[in-house]
PDB file of C-alpha atoms and ligand atoms in Angstrom:
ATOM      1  CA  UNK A   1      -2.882  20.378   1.783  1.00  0.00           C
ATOM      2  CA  UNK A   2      -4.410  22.166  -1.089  1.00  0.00           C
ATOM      3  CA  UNK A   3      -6.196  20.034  -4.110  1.00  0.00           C
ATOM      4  CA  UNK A   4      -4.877  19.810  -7.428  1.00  0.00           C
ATOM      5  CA  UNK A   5      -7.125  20.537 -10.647  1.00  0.00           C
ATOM      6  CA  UNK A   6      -5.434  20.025 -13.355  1.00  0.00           C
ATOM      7  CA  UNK A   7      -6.299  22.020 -16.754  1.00  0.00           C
ATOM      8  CA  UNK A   8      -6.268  19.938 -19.410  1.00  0.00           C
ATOM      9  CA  UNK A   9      -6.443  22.700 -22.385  1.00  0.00           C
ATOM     10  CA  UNK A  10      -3.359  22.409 -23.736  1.00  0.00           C
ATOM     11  CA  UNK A  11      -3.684  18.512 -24.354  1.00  0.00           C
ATOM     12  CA  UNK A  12      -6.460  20.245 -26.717  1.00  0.00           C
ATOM     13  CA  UNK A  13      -3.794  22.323 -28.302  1.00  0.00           C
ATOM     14  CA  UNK A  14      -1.599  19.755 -29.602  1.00  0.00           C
ATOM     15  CA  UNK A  15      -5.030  18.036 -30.939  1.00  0.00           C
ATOM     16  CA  UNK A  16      -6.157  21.681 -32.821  1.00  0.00           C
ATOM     17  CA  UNK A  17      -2.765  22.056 -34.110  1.00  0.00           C
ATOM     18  CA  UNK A  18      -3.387  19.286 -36.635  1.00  0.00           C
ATOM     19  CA  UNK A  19      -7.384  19.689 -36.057  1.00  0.00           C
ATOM     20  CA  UNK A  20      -7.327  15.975 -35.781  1.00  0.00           C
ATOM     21  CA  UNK A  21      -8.464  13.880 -33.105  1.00  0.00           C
ATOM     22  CA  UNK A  22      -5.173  13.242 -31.172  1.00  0.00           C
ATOM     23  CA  UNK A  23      -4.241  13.149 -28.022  1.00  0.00           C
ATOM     24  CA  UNK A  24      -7.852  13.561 -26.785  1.00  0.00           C
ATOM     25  CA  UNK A  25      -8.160  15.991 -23.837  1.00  0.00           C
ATOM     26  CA  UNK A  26     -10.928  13.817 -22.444  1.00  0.00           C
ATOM     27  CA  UNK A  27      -8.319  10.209 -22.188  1.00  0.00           C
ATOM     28  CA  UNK A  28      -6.033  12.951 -20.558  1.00  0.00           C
ATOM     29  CA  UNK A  29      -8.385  13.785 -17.869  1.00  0.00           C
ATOM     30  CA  UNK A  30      -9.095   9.860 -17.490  1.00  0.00           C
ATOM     31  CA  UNK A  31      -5.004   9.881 -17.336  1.00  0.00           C
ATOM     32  CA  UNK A  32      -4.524  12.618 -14.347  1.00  0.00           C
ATOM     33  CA  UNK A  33      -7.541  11.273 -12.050  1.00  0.00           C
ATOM     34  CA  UNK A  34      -6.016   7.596 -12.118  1.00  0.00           C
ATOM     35  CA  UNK A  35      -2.487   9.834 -11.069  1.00  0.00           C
ATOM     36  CA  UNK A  36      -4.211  11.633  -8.107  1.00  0.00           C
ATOM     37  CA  UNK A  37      -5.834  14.681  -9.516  1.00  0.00           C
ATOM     38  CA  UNK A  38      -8.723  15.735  -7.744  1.00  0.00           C
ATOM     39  CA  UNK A  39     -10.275  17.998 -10.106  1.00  0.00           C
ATOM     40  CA  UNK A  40     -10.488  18.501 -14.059  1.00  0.00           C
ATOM     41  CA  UNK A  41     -10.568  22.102 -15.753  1.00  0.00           C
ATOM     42  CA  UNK A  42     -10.754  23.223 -19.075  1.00  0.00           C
ATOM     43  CA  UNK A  43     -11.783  26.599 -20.381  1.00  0.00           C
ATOM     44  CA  UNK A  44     -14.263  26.421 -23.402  1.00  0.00           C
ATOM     45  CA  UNK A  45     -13.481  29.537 -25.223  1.00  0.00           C
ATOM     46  CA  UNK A  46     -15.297  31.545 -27.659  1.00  0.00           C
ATOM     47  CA  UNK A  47     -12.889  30.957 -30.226  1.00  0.00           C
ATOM     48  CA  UNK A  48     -12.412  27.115 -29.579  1.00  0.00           C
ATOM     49  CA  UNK A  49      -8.804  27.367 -29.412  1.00  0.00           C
ATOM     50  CA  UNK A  50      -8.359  24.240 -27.417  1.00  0.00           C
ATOM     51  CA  UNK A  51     -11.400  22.390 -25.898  1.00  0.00           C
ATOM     52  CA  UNK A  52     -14.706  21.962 -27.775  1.00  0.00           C
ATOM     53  CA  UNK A  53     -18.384  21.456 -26.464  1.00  0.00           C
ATOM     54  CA  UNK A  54     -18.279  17.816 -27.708  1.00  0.00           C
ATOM     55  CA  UNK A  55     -14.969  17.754 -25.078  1.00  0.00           C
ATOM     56  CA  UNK A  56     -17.081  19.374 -22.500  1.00  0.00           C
ATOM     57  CA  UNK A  57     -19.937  17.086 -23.029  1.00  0.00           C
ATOM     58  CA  UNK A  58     -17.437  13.548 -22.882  1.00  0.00           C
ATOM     59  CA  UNK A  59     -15.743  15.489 -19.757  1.00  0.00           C
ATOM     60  CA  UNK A  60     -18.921  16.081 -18.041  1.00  0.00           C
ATOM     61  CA  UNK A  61     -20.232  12.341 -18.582  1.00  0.00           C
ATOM     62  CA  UNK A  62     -16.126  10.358 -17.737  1.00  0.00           C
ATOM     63  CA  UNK A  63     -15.083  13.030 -15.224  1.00  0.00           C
ATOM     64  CA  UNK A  64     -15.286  11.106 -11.694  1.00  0.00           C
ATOM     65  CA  UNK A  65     -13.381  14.093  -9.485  1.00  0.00           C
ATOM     66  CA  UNK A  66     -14.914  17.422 -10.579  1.00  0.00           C
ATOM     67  CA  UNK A  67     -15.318  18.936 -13.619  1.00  0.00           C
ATOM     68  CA  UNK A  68     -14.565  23.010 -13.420  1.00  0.00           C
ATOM     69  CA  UNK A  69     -15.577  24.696 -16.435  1.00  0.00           C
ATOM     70  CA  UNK A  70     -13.443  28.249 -16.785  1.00  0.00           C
ATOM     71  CA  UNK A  71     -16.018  30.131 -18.873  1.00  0.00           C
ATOM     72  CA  UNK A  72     -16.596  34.067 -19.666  1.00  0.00           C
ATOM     73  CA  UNK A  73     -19.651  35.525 -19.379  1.00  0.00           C
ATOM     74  CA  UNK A  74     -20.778  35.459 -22.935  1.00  0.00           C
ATOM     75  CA  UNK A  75     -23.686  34.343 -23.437  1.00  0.00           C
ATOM     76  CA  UNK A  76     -23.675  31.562 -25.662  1.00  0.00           C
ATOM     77  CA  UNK A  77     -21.229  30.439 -23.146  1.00  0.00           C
ATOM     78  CA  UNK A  78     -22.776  30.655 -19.903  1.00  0.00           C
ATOM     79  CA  UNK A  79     -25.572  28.845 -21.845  1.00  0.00           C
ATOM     80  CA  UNK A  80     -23.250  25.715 -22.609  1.00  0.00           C
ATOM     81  CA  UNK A  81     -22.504  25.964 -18.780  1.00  0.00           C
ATOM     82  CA  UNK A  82     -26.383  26.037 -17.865  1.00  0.00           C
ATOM     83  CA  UNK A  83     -26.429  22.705 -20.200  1.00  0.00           C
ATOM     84  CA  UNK A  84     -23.494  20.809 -19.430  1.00  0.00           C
ATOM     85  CA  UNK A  85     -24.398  21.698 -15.801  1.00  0.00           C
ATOM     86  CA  UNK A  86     -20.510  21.337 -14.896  1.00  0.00           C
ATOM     87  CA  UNK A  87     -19.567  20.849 -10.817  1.00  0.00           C
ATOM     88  CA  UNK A  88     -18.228  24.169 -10.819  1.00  0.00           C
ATOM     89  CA  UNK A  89     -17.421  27.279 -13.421  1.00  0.00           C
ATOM     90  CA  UNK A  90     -14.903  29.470 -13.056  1.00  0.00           C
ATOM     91  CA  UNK A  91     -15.627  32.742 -14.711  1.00  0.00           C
ATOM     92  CA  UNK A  92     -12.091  34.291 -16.251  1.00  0.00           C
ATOM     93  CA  UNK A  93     -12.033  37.512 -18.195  1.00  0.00           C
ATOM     94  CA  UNK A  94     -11.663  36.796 -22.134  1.00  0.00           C
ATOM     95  CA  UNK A  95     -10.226  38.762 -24.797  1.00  0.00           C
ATOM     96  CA  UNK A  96      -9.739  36.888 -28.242  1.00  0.00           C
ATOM     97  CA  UNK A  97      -6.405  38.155 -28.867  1.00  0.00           C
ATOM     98  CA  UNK A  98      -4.517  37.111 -25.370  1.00  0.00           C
ATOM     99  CA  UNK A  99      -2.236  34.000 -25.266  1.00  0.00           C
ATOM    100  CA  UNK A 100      -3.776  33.442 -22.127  1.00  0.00           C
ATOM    101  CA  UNK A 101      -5.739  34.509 -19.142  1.00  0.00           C
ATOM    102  CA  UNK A 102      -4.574  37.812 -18.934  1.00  0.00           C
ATOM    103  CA  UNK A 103      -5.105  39.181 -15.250  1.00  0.00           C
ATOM    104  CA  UNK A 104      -8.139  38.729 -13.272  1.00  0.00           C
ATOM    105  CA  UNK A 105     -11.630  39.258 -13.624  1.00  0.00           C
ATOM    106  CA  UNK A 106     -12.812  42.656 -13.086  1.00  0.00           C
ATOM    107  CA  UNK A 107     -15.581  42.398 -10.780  1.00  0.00           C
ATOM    108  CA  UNK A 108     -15.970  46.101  -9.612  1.00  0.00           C
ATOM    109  CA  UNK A 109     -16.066  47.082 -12.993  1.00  0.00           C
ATOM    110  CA  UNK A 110     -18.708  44.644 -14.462  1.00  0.00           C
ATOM    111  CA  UNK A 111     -20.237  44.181 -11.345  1.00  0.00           C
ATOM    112  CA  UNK A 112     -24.207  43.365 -12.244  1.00  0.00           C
ATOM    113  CA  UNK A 113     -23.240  41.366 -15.376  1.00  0.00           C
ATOM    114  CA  UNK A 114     -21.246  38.918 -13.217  1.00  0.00           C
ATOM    115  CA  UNK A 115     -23.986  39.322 -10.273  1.00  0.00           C
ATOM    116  CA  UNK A 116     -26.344  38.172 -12.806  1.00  0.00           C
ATOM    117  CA  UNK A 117     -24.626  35.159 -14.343  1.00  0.00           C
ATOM    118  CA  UNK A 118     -23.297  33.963 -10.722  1.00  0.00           C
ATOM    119  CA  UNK A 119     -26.817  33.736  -9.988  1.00  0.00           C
ATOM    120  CA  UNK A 120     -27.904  32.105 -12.793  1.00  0.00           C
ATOM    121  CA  UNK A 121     -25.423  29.363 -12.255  1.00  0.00           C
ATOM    122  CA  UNK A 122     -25.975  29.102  -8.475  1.00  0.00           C
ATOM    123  CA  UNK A 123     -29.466  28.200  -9.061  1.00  0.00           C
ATOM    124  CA  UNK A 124     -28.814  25.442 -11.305  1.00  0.00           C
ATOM    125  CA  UNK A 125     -26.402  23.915  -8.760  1.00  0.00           C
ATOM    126  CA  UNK A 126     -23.326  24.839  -9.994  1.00  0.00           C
ATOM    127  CA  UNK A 127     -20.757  26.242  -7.539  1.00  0.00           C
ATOM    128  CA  UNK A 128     -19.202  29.431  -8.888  1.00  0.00           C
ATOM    129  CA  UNK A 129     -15.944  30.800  -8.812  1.00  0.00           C
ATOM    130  CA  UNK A 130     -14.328  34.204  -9.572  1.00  0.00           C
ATOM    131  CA  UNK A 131     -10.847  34.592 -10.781  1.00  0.00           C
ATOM    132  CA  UNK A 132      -9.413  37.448  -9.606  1.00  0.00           C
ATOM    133  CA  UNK A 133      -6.039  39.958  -9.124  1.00  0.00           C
ATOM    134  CA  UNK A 134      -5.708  39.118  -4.943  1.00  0.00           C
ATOM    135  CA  UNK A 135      -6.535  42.949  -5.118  1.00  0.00           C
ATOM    136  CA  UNK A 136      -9.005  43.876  -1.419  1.00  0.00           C
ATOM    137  CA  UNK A 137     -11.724  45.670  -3.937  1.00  0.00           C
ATOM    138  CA  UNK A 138     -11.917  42.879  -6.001  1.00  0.00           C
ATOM    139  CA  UNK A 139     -12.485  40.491  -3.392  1.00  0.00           C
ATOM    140  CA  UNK A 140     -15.746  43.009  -1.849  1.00  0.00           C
ATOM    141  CA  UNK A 141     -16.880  42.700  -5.230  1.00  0.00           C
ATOM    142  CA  UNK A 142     -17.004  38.816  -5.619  1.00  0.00           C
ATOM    143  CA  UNK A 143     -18.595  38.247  -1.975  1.00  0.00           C
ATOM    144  CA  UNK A 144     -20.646  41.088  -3.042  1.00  0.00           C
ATOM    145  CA  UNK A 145     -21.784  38.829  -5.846  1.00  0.00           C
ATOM    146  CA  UNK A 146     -22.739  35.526  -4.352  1.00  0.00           C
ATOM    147  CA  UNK A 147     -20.288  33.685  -5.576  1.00  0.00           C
ATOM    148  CA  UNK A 148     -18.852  30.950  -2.801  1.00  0.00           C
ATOM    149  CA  UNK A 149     -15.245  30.798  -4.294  1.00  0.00           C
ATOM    150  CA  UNK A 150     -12.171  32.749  -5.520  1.00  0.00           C
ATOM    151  CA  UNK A 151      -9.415  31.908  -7.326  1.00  0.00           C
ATOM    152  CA  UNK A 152      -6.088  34.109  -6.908  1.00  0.00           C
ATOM    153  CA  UNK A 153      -4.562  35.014 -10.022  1.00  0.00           C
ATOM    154  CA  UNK A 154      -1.021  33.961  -9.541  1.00  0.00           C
ATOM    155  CA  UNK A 155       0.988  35.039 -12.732  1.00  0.00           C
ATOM    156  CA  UNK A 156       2.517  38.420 -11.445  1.00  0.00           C
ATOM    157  CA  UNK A 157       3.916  35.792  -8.632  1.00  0.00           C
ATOM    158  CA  UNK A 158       5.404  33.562 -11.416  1.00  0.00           C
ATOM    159  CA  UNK A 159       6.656  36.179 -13.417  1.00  0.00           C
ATOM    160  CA  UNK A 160       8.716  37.698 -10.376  1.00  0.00           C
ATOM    161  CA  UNK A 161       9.493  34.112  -9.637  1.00  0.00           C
ATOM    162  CA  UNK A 162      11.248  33.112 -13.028  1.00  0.00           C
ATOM    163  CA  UNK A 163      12.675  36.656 -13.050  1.00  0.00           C
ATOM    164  CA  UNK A 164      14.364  35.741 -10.193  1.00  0.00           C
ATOM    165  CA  UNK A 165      13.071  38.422  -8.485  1.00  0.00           C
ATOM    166  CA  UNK A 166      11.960  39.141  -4.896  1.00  0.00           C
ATOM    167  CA  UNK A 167       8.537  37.301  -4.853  1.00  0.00           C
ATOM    168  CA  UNK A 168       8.205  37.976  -0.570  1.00  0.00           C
ATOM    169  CA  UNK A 169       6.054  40.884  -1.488  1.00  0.00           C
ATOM    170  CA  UNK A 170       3.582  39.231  -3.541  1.00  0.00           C
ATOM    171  CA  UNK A 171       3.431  36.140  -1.598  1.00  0.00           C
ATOM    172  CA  UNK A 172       2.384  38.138   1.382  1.00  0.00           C
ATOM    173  CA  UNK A 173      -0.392  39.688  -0.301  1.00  0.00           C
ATOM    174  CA  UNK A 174      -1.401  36.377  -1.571  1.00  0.00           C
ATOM    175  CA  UNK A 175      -1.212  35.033   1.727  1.00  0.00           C
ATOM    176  CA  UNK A 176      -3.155  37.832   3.291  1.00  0.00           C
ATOM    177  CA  UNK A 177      -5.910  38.090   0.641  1.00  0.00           C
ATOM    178  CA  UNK A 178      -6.397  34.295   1.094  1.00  0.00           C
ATOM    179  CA  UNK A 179      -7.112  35.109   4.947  1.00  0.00           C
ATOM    180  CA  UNK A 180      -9.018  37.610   4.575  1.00  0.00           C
ATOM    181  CA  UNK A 181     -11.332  35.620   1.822  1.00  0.00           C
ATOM    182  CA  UNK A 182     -11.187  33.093   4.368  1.00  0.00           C
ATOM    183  CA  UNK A 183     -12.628  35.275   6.838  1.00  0.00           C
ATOM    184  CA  UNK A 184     -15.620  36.663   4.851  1.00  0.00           C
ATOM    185  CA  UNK A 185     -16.323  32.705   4.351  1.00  0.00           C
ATOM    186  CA  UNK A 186     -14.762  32.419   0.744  1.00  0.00           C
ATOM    187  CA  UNK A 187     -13.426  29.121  -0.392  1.00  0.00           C
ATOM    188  CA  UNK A 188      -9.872  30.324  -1.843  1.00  0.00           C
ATOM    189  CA  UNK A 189      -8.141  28.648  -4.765  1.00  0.00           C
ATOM    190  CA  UNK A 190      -5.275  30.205  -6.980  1.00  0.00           C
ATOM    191  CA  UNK A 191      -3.755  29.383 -10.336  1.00  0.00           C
ATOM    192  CA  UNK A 192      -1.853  30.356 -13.298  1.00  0.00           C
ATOM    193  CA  UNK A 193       1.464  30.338 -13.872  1.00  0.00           C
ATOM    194  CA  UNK A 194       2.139  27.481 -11.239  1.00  0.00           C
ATOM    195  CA  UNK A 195       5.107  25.279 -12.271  1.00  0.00           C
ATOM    196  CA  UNK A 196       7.107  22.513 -10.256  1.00  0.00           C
ATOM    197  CA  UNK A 197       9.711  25.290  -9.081  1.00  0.00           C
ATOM    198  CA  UNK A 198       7.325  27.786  -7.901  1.00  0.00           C
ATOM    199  CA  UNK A 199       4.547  25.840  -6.308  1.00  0.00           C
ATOM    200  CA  UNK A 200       5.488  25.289  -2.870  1.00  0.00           C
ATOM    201  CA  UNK A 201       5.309  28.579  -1.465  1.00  0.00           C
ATOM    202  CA  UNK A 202       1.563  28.956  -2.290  1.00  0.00           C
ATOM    203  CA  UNK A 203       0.916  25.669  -1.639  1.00  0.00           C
ATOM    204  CA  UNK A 204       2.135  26.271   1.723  1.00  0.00           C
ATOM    205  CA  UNK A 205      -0.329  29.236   2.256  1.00  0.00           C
ATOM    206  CA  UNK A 206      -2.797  28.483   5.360  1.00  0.00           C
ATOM    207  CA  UNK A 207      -6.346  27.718   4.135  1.00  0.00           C
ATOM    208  CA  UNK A 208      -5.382  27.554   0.347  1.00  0.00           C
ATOM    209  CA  UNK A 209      -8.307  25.105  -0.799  1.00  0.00           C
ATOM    210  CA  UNK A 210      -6.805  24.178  -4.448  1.00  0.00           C
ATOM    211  CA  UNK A 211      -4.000  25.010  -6.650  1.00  0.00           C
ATOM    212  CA  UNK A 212      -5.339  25.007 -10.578  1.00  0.00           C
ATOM    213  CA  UNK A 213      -2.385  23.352 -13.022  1.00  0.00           C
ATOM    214  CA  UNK A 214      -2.303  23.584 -16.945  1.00  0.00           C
ATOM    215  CA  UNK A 215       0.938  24.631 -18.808  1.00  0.00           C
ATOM    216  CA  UNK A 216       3.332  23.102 -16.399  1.00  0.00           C
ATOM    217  CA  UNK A 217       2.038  19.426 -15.987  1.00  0.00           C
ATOM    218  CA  UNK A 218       1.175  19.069 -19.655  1.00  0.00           C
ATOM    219  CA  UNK A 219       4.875  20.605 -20.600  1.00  0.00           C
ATOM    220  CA  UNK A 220       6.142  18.012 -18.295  1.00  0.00           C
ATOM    221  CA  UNK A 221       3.960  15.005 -19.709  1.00  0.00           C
ATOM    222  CA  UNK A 222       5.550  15.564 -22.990  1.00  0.00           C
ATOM    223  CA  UNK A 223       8.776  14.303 -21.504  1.00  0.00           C
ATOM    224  CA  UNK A 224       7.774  11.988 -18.824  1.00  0.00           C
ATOM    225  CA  UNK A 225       4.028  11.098 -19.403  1.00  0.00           C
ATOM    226  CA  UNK A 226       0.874  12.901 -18.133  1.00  0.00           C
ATOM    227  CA  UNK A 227       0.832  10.360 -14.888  1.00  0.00           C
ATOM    228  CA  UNK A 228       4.005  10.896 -13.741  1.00  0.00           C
ATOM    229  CA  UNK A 229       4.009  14.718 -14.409  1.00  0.00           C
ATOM    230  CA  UNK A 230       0.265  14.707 -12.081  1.00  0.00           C
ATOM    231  CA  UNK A 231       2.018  12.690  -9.250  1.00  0.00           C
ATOM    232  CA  UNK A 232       4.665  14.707  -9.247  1.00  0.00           C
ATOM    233  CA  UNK A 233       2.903  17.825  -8.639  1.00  0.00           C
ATOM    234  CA  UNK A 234       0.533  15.931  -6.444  1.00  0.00           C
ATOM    235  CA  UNK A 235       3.498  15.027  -4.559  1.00  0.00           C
ATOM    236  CA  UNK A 236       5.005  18.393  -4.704  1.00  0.00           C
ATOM    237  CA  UNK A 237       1.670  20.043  -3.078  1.00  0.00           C
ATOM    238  CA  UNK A 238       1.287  17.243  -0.347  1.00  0.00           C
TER     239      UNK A 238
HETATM  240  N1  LIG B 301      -6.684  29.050 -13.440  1.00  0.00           N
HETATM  241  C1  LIG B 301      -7.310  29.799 -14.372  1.00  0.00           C
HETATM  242  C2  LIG B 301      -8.543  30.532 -13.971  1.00  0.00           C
HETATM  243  C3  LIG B 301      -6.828  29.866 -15.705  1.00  0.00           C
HETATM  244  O1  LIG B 301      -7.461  30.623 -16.610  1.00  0.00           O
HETATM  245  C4  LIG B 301      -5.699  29.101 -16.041  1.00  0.00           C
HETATM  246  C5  LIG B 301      -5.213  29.093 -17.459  1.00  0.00           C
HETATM  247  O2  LIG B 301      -6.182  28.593 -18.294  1.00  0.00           O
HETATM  248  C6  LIG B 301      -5.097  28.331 -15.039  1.00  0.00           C
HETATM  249  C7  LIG B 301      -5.594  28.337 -13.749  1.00  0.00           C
HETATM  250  C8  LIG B 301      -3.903  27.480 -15.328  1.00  0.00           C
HETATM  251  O3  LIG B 301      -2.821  28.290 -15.681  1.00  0.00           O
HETATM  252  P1  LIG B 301      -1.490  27.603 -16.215  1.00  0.00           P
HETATM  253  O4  LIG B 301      -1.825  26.938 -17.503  1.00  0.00           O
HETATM  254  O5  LIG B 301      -0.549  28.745 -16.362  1.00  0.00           O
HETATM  255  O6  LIG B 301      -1.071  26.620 -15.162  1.00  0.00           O
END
């Protein structure tokens, strides 16, 4: 059964929407590891959209699962990671005017930037993931780099999903990606775009370590509280 990390950015939203103090991102996370989570993420941003580095800094010190730190390789951002020493980082391309993570990470492209940062991170203890398009290239490229971990991008599968599309296609690519990564001794997550209709099939995929959580869980929370909407999903994965 696959873990659930649970991105807690958007409880950040609500906060920076007033820029006042409420609902705090960092009760939240306290909030979805008493429901089950197993792992917190937020994505400190350049622009501060959502979570801050005083967020970061309470997360790091109250976060009793893992704290995974979605970062991009900006420098005054991979230094806040070398600081707040998180578990793990997650390094996600970044482009200021996106609503969110738009595709994966290109690691062929940028290939020694990455290389370089991965390392840096690595040897201060902090396991390192790449985000990527579950492309065969992209994969080379993030072995190639020394980082330990992938994580599938997963929103072409939820777009064909709520399309109500043919998703067979893109599920077996997932699924085969994740075995190969498996095979070069990758750990293999995926993420974005997960919600409580389209979960199961990629939860179901063989050797899928964790499934990473944000929009869906938080949407639900507004209705039914953030507990509830974690066990659910927790439930849902299980
Ligand atoms: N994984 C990564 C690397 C992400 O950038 C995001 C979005 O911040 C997620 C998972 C969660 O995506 P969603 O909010 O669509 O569940």
């Amino acid at each position: 059964m696959p873990r659930l990390g649970v991105n807690i950015d958007h409880v950040a939203t609500i906060r920076e929407a007033r820029r006042t103090f409420e609902p705090d991102p960092v009760l939240a996370a306290a909030f979805c590891e008493k429901a089950g989570c197993d792992g917190i993420v937020c994505h400190l941003r350049k622009d501060r959209r959502h979570v801050n580095d005083a967020d970061l800094e309470s997360l790091k010190k109250t976060v009793t699962t893992r704290l995974n730190q979605e970062m991009s390789v900006d420098p005054e951002i991979v230094d806040i990671a070398c600081r707040i020493l998180p578990d793990q980082a997650t390094i996600v391309p970044e482009n200021r005017q996106e609503i969110t993570t738009e595709g994966g990470l290109d690691v062929v492209a940028n290939f020694q930037k990455i290389k370089k940062v991965v390392a840096k991170l690595l040897g201060l203890g902090i396991e390192v993931s790449l985000f990527i398009d579950p492309e065969p290239e992209q994969l080379k490229a993030s072995l190639d780099s020394g980082a330990g971990t992938v994580e599938f991008h997963t929103g072409k599968y939820a777009l064909i999903f709520s399309a109500g599309n043919d998703v067979s296609g893109e599920l077996a690519l997932l699924r085969d990606m994740t075995a190969l990564g498996l095979k070069k001794g990758l750990t293999v997550c995926a993420g974005h775009g997960l919600t409580y209709e389209n979960v199961l099939p990629v939860a179901r995929i063989d050797g899928m370590h964790e499934l990473n959580i944000g929009h869906s869980i938080i949407s639900r929370a507004v209705f039914v509280g953030i507990g509830e909407a974690v066990r659910k999903m927790k439930a849902l994965i299980k």
